[in-house]
């Protein structure tokens, strides 16, 4: 699962476009249990990642910040310059409380956590790719009319473009069943 927030800012004083930059931050919520069933129940009860239909063990949210300059050319023209896109991804994952686990449960937890984290980092990579694509798209954007009239159109176009790219993450979750097909599930048979 993934959500996107847009933070768009006009930067009229930017002198040169920056390359796409990306940061990743992990945050964890504590889960408890000594059996796979207990751990799974704890994840469902304690996860902060929910929607109207379900609760999810992990999540990645990407926040985009786009800067650019609109430069007047002639009296009625405008050109977009110095486009830069930054993406910050926040990955939410469960953290198992310290304690002694049966060896098979400990191994299952490590396997599961590794698969879940790998799945979430595919979303991080998707966010980076969306930022790169947005910056390239912005660099080639043609703006018509005076800058004051183009400003709201450019902002709306950026939001729509990033929403379109965000569908890649929804497809990833649909194809992998939110990472289950990649191993992000706890095997209840493990004792």
PDB file of C-alpha atoms in Angstrom:
ATOM      1  CA  UNK A   1       0.000   0.000   0.000  1.00  0.00           C
ATOM      2  CA  UNK A   2       1.196   3.377  -0.692  1.00  0.00           C
ATOM      3  CA  UNK A   3      -0.013   6.925  -0.457  1.00  0.00           C
ATOM      4  CA  UNK A   4       1.303  10.082  -2.011  1.00  0.00           C
ATOM      5  CA  UNK A   5       1.274  13.644  -0.674  1.00  0.00           C
ATOM      6  CA  UNK A   6       2.269  16.499  -2.894  1.00  0.00           C
ATOM      7  CA  UNK A   7       4.146  19.478  -1.657  1.00  0.00           C
ATOM      8  CA  UNK A   8       4.558  21.803  -4.597  1.00  0.00           C
ATOM      9  CA  UNK A   9       6.510  24.991  -4.260  1.00  0.00           C
ATOM     10  CA  UNK A  10       7.394  27.650  -6.728  1.00  0.00           C
ATOM     11  CA  UNK A  11      10.987  28.652  -6.356  1.00  0.00           C
ATOM     12  CA  UNK A  12      11.422  31.886  -8.280  1.00  0.00           C
ATOM     13  CA  UNK A  13      14.985  32.413  -7.036  1.00  0.00           C
ATOM     14  CA  UNK A  14      16.395  29.003  -7.915  1.00  0.00           C
ATOM     15  CA  UNK A  15      19.411  29.483 -10.160  1.00  0.00           C
ATOM     16  CA  UNK A  16      19.952  25.935 -11.438  1.00  0.00           C
ATOM     17  CA  UNK A  17      17.974  22.727 -11.371  1.00  0.00           C
ATOM     18  CA  UNK A  18      19.082  20.210  -8.795  1.00  0.00           C
ATOM     19  CA  UNK A  19      19.256  16.538  -9.629  1.00  0.00           C
ATOM     20  CA  UNK A  20      16.489  14.348  -8.289  1.00  0.00           C
ATOM     21  CA  UNK A  21      17.139  13.737  -4.620  1.00  0.00           C
ATOM     22  CA  UNK A  22      15.711  10.983  -2.503  1.00  0.00           C
ATOM     23  CA  UNK A  23      15.636  10.201   1.190  1.00  0.00           C
ATOM     24  CA  UNK A  24      14.234   7.166   2.951  1.00  0.00           C
ATOM     25  CA  UNK A  25      13.210   6.970   6.576  1.00  0.00           C
ATOM     26  CA  UNK A  26      12.016   3.845   8.353  1.00  0.00           C
ATOM     27  CA  UNK A  27       9.582   3.921  11.233  1.00  0.00           C
ATOM     28  CA  UNK A  28       8.558   0.901  13.252  1.00  0.00           C
ATOM     29  CA  UNK A  29       5.651  -0.109  15.445  1.00  0.00           C
ATOM     30  CA  UNK A  30       6.114  -2.730  18.147  1.00  0.00           C
ATOM     31  CA  UNK A  31       4.489  -6.168  17.879  1.00  0.00           C
ATOM     32  CA  UNK A  32       4.527  -8.980  20.407  1.00  0.00           C
ATOM     33  CA  UNK A  33       4.261 -12.752  20.519  1.00  0.00           C
ATOM     34  CA  UNK A  34       6.095 -16.035  20.888  1.00  0.00           C
ATOM     35  CA  UNK A  35       4.111 -17.919  18.252  1.00  0.00           C
ATOM     36  CA  UNK A  36       3.416 -17.073  14.634  1.00  0.00           C
ATOM     37  CA  UNK A  37      -0.300 -16.775  15.423  1.00  0.00           C
ATOM     38  CA  UNK A  38       0.375 -14.368  18.317  1.00  0.00           C
ATOM     39  CA  UNK A  39       2.700 -12.252  16.177  1.00  0.00           C
ATOM     40  CA  UNK A  40       0.191 -12.116  13.327  1.00  0.00           C
ATOM     41  CA  UNK A  41      -2.604 -11.050  15.700  1.00  0.00           C
ATOM     42  CA  UNK A  42      -0.345  -8.396  17.196  1.00  0.00           C
ATOM     43  CA  UNK A  43       0.430  -6.998  13.736  1.00  0.00           C
ATOM     44  CA  UNK A  44      -3.275  -6.764  12.903  1.00  0.00           C
ATOM     45  CA  UNK A  45      -4.066  -5.103  16.243  1.00  0.00           C
ATOM     46  CA  UNK A  46      -1.120  -2.696  16.359  1.00  0.00           C
ATOM     47  CA  UNK A  47      -0.439  -1.650  12.771  1.00  0.00           C
ATOM     48  CA  UNK A  48      -1.001   2.032  12.037  1.00  0.00           C
ATOM     49  CA  UNK A  49      -1.504   1.119   8.362  1.00  0.00           C
ATOM     50  CA  UNK A  50      -5.216   0.711   7.678  1.00  0.00           C
ATOM     51  CA  UNK A  51      -7.834   1.599   5.152  1.00  0.00           C
ATOM     52  CA  UNK A  52     -11.587   0.960   5.118  1.00  0.00           C
ATOM     53  CA  UNK A  53     -11.117  -2.638   3.955  1.00  0.00           C
ATOM     54  CA  UNK A  54      -8.006  -3.959   5.673  1.00  0.00           C
ATOM     55  CA  UNK A  55      -4.976  -3.569   7.908  1.00  0.00           C
ATOM     56  CA  UNK A  56      -1.483  -3.912   6.439  1.00  0.00           C
ATOM     57  CA  UNK A  57       1.784  -4.892   8.106  1.00  0.00           C
ATOM     58  CA  UNK A  58       3.908  -2.482   6.073  1.00  0.00           C
ATOM     59  CA  UNK A  59       3.526   0.654   4.041  1.00  0.00           C
ATOM     60  CA  UNK A  60       5.523   3.183   2.054  1.00  0.00           C
ATOM     61  CA  UNK A  61       4.395   6.776   1.636  1.00  0.00           C
ATOM     62  CA  UNK A  62       6.273   9.036  -0.709  1.00  0.00           C
ATOM     63  CA  UNK A  63       6.170  12.806  -0.398  1.00  0.00           C
ATOM     64  CA  UNK A  64       7.217  14.826  -3.432  1.00  0.00           C
ATOM     65  CA  UNK A  65       8.501  18.387  -3.512  1.00  0.00           C
ATOM     66  CA  UNK A  66       8.755  20.018  -6.891  1.00  0.00           C
ATOM     67  CA  UNK A  67      10.507  23.300  -7.561  1.00  0.00           C
ATOM     68  CA  UNK A  68      10.802  25.240 -10.800  1.00  0.00           C
ATOM     69  CA  UNK A  69      10.892  28.748 -12.194  1.00  0.00           C
ATOM     70  CA  UNK A  70       8.428  30.279 -14.601  1.00  0.00           C
ATOM     71  CA  UNK A  71      10.327  32.866 -16.601  1.00  0.00           C
ATOM     72  CA  UNK A  72       8.555  35.458 -18.749  1.00  0.00           C
ATOM     73  CA  UNK A  73       9.604  35.585 -22.393  1.00  0.00           C
ATOM     74  CA  UNK A  74       8.244  38.443 -24.451  1.00  0.00           C
ATOM     75  CA  UNK A  75       5.062  40.049 -23.142  1.00  0.00           C
ATOM     76  CA  UNK A  76       2.710  37.093 -23.353  1.00  0.00           C
ATOM     77  CA  UNK A  77       4.993  34.080 -23.121  1.00  0.00           C
ATOM     78  CA  UNK A  78       6.439  31.992 -20.332  1.00  0.00           C
ATOM     79  CA  UNK A  79       8.994  29.218 -20.103  1.00  0.00           C
ATOM     80  CA  UNK A  80       9.552  26.685 -17.319  1.00  0.00           C
ATOM     81  CA  UNK A  81      13.151  26.457 -16.073  1.00  0.00           C
ATOM     82  CA  UNK A  82      15.182  24.780 -13.323  1.00  0.00           C
ATOM     83  CA  UNK A  83      12.816  21.907 -12.591  1.00  0.00           C
ATOM     84  CA  UNK A  84      13.834  19.803  -9.592  1.00  0.00           C
ATOM     85  CA  UNK A  85      11.988  17.009  -7.826  1.00  0.00           C
ATOM     86  CA  UNK A  86      12.739  15.642  -4.381  1.00  0.00           C
ATOM     87  CA  UNK A  87      11.106  12.553  -2.913  1.00  0.00           C
ATOM     88  CA  UNK A  88      11.028  11.476   0.718  1.00  0.00           C
ATOM     89  CA  UNK A  89       9.780   7.970   1.357  1.00  0.00           C
ATOM     90  CA  UNK A  90       8.648   6.850   4.792  1.00  0.00           C
ATOM     91  CA  UNK A  91       8.600   3.072   5.241  1.00  0.00           C
ATOM     92  CA  UNK A  92       6.482   1.687   8.097  1.00  0.00           C
ATOM     93  CA  UNK A  93       7.323  -1.820   9.311  1.00  0.00           C
ATOM     94  CA  UNK A  94       6.601  -3.988  12.345  1.00  0.00           C
ATOM     95  CA  UNK A  95       9.312  -4.564  14.932  1.00  0.00           C
ATOM     96  CA  UNK A  96       9.146  -7.682  17.058  1.00  0.00           C
ATOM     97  CA  UNK A  97       9.649  -7.002  20.769  1.00  0.00           C
ATOM     98  CA  UNK A  98      12.796  -8.577  22.175  1.00  0.00           C
ATOM     99  CA  UNK A  99      12.408 -11.974  23.762  1.00  0.00           C
ATOM    100  CA  UNK A 100      13.231 -15.605  23.369  1.00  0.00           C
ATOM    101  CA  UNK A 101      11.450 -17.312  20.496  1.00  0.00           C
ATOM    102  CA  UNK A 102      11.443 -20.946  19.484  1.00  0.00           C
ATOM    103  CA  UNK A 103      14.113 -21.297  16.752  1.00  0.00           C
ATOM    104  CA  UNK A 104      11.588 -22.091  14.013  1.00  0.00           C
ATOM    105  CA  UNK A 105       9.451 -19.026  14.906  1.00  0.00           C
ATOM    106  CA  UNK A 106      12.556 -16.795  14.993  1.00  0.00           C
ATOM    107  CA  UNK A 107      13.584 -18.057  11.550  1.00  0.00           C
ATOM    108  CA  UNK A 108      10.054 -17.534  10.194  1.00  0.00           C
ATOM    109  CA  UNK A 109       9.976 -13.984  11.585  1.00  0.00           C
ATOM    110  CA  UNK A 110      13.318 -13.151   9.902  1.00  0.00           C
ATOM    111  CA  UNK A 111      12.135 -14.630   6.599  1.00  0.00           C
ATOM    112  CA  UNK A 112       8.847 -12.733   6.744  1.00  0.00           C
ATOM    113  CA  UNK A 113      10.376  -9.416   7.824  1.00  0.00           C
ATOM    114  CA  UNK A 114      13.037  -9.605   5.101  1.00  0.00           C
ATOM    115  CA  UNK A 115      10.368 -10.256   2.433  1.00  0.00           C
ATOM    116  CA  UNK A 116       8.079  -7.475   3.729  1.00  0.00           C
ATOM    117  CA  UNK A 117      10.930  -4.972   3.865  1.00  0.00           C
ATOM    118  CA  UNK A 118      12.073  -5.943   0.345  1.00  0.00           C
ATOM    119  CA  UNK A 119       8.509  -5.420  -0.927  1.00  0.00           C
ATOM    120  CA  UNK A 120       8.285  -1.968   0.677  1.00  0.00           C
ATOM    121  CA  UNK A 121      11.629  -0.993  -0.842  1.00  0.00           C
ATOM    122  CA  UNK A 122      10.203  -1.790  -4.282  1.00  0.00           C
ATOM    123  CA  UNK A 123       7.726   1.022  -3.500  1.00  0.00           C
ATOM    124  CA  UNK A 124      10.672   3.265  -2.515  1.00  0.00           C
ATOM    125  CA  UNK A 125      12.287   2.541  -5.882  1.00  0.00           C
ATOM    126  CA  UNK A 126       8.967   3.311  -7.572  1.00  0.00           C
ATOM    127  CA  UNK A 127       8.922   6.698  -5.822  1.00  0.00           C
ATOM    128  CA  UNK A 128      12.445   7.451  -7.033  1.00  0.00           C
ATOM    129  CA  UNK A 129      11.505   6.477 -10.571  1.00  0.00           C
ATOM    130  CA  UNK A 130       8.385   8.676 -10.367  1.00  0.00           C
ATOM    131  CA  UNK A 131      10.535  11.608  -9.227  1.00  0.00           C
ATOM    132  CA  UNK A 132      12.994  11.065 -12.112  1.00  0.00           C
ATOM    133  CA  UNK A 133      10.182  10.771 -14.642  1.00  0.00           C
ATOM    134  CA  UNK A 134       8.480  13.887 -13.266  1.00  0.00           C
ATOM    135  CA  UNK A 135      11.678  15.918 -13.457  1.00  0.00           C
ATOM    136  CA  UNK A 136      12.306  14.819 -17.054  1.00  0.00           C
ATOM    137  CA  UNK A 137       8.695  15.545 -17.956  1.00  0.00           C
ATOM    138  CA  UNK A 138       8.898  18.990 -16.362  1.00  0.00           C
ATOM    139  CA  UNK A 139      12.115  19.788 -18.191  1.00  0.00           C
ATOM    140  CA  UNK A 140      10.361  19.171 -21.493  1.00  0.00           C
ATOM    141  CA  UNK A 141       7.055  20.860 -20.542  1.00  0.00           C
ATOM    142  CA  UNK A 142       5.803  23.530 -22.919  1.00  0.00           C
ATOM    143  CA  UNK A 143       4.048  26.431 -21.223  1.00  0.00           C
ATOM    144  CA  UNK A 144       1.669  28.716 -23.077  1.00  0.00           C
ATOM    145  CA  UNK A 145       0.448  32.142 -22.106  1.00  0.00           C
ATOM    146  CA  UNK A 146       1.762  34.549 -19.482  1.00  0.00           C
ATOM    147  CA  UNK A 147       3.408  33.141 -16.339  1.00  0.00           C
ATOM    148  CA  UNK A 148       0.683  34.310 -13.916  1.00  0.00           C
ATOM    149  CA  UNK A 149      -1.914  32.360 -15.934  1.00  0.00           C
ATOM    150  CA  UNK A 150       0.344  29.321 -16.420  1.00  0.00           C
ATOM    151  CA  UNK A 151       1.201  28.886 -12.721  1.00  0.00           C
ATOM    152  CA  UNK A 152      -2.042  27.109 -11.629  1.00  0.00           C
ATOM    153  CA  UNK A 153      -2.080  24.982 -14.800  1.00  0.00           C
ATOM    154  CA  UNK A 154       1.506  23.840 -14.211  1.00  0.00           C
ATOM    155  CA  UNK A 155       0.739  22.955 -10.588  1.00  0.00           C
ATOM    156  CA  UNK A 156      -2.370  20.948 -11.562  1.00  0.00           C
ATOM    157  CA  UNK A 157      -0.465  19.192 -14.345  1.00  0.00           C
ATOM    158  CA  UNK A 158       2.295  18.132 -11.926  1.00  0.00           C
ATOM    159  CA  UNK A 159      -0.213  16.723  -9.439  1.00  0.00           C
ATOM    160  CA  UNK A 160      -2.017  14.784 -12.192  1.00  0.00           C
ATOM    161  CA  UNK A 161       1.254  13.462 -13.602  1.00  0.00           C
ATOM    162  CA  UNK A 162       2.475  12.160 -10.227  1.00  0.00           C
ATOM    163  CA  UNK A 163      -0.935  10.557  -9.529  1.00  0.00           C
ATOM    164  CA  UNK A 164      -0.695   8.778 -12.880  1.00  0.00           C
ATOM    165  CA  UNK A 165       2.803   7.494 -12.050  1.00  0.00           C
ATOM    166  CA  UNK A 166       1.610   6.391  -8.596  1.00  0.00           C
ATOM    167  CA  UNK A 167      -0.552   3.759 -10.287  1.00  0.00           C
ATOM    168  CA  UNK A 168       2.648   1.712 -10.677  1.00  0.00           C
ATOM    169  CA  UNK A 169       2.530   1.088  -6.908  1.00  0.00           C
ATOM    170  CA  UNK A 170      -1.108   0.079  -6.961  1.00  0.00           C
ATOM    171  CA  UNK A 171      -0.271  -2.403  -9.731  1.00  0.00           C
ATOM    172  CA  UNK A 172       2.663  -3.753  -7.721  1.00  0.00           C
ATOM    173  CA  UNK A 173       0.377  -4.368  -4.744  1.00  0.00           C
ATOM    174  CA  UNK A 174      -2.297  -5.920  -6.953  1.00  0.00           C
ATOM    175  CA  UNK A 175       0.173  -8.231  -8.709  1.00  0.00           C
ATOM    176  CA  UNK A 176       1.951  -9.293  -5.496  1.00  0.00           C
ATOM    177  CA  UNK A 177      -1.107  -9.221  -3.189  1.00  0.00           C
ATOM    178  CA  UNK A 178       0.672  -6.573  -1.095  1.00  0.00           C
ATOM    179  CA  UNK A 179       3.868  -8.634  -1.077  1.00  0.00           C
ATOM    180  CA  UNK A 180       2.367 -12.047  -0.220  1.00  0.00           C
ATOM    181  CA  UNK A 181       3.572 -13.592  -3.471  1.00  0.00           C
ATOM    182  CA  UNK A 182       7.052 -12.285  -2.594  1.00  0.00           C
ATOM    183  CA  UNK A 183       7.041 -14.037   0.787  1.00  0.00           C
ATOM    184  CA  UNK A 184       5.519 -11.290   2.960  1.00  0.00           C
ATOM    185  CA  UNK A 185       3.243 -13.612   4.939  1.00  0.00           C
ATOM    186  CA  UNK A 186       3.675 -15.516   8.179  1.00  0.00           C
ATOM    187  CA  UNK A 187       3.375 -19.293   7.888  1.00  0.00           C
ATOM    188  CA  UNK A 188       0.935 -20.438  10.596  1.00  0.00           C
ATOM    189  CA  UNK A 189       2.271 -24.005  10.312  1.00  0.00           C
ATOM    190  CA  UNK A 190       5.572 -22.948  11.908  1.00  0.00           C
ATOM    191  CA  UNK A 191       5.758 -23.905  15.581  1.00  0.00           C
TER     192      UNK A 191
END
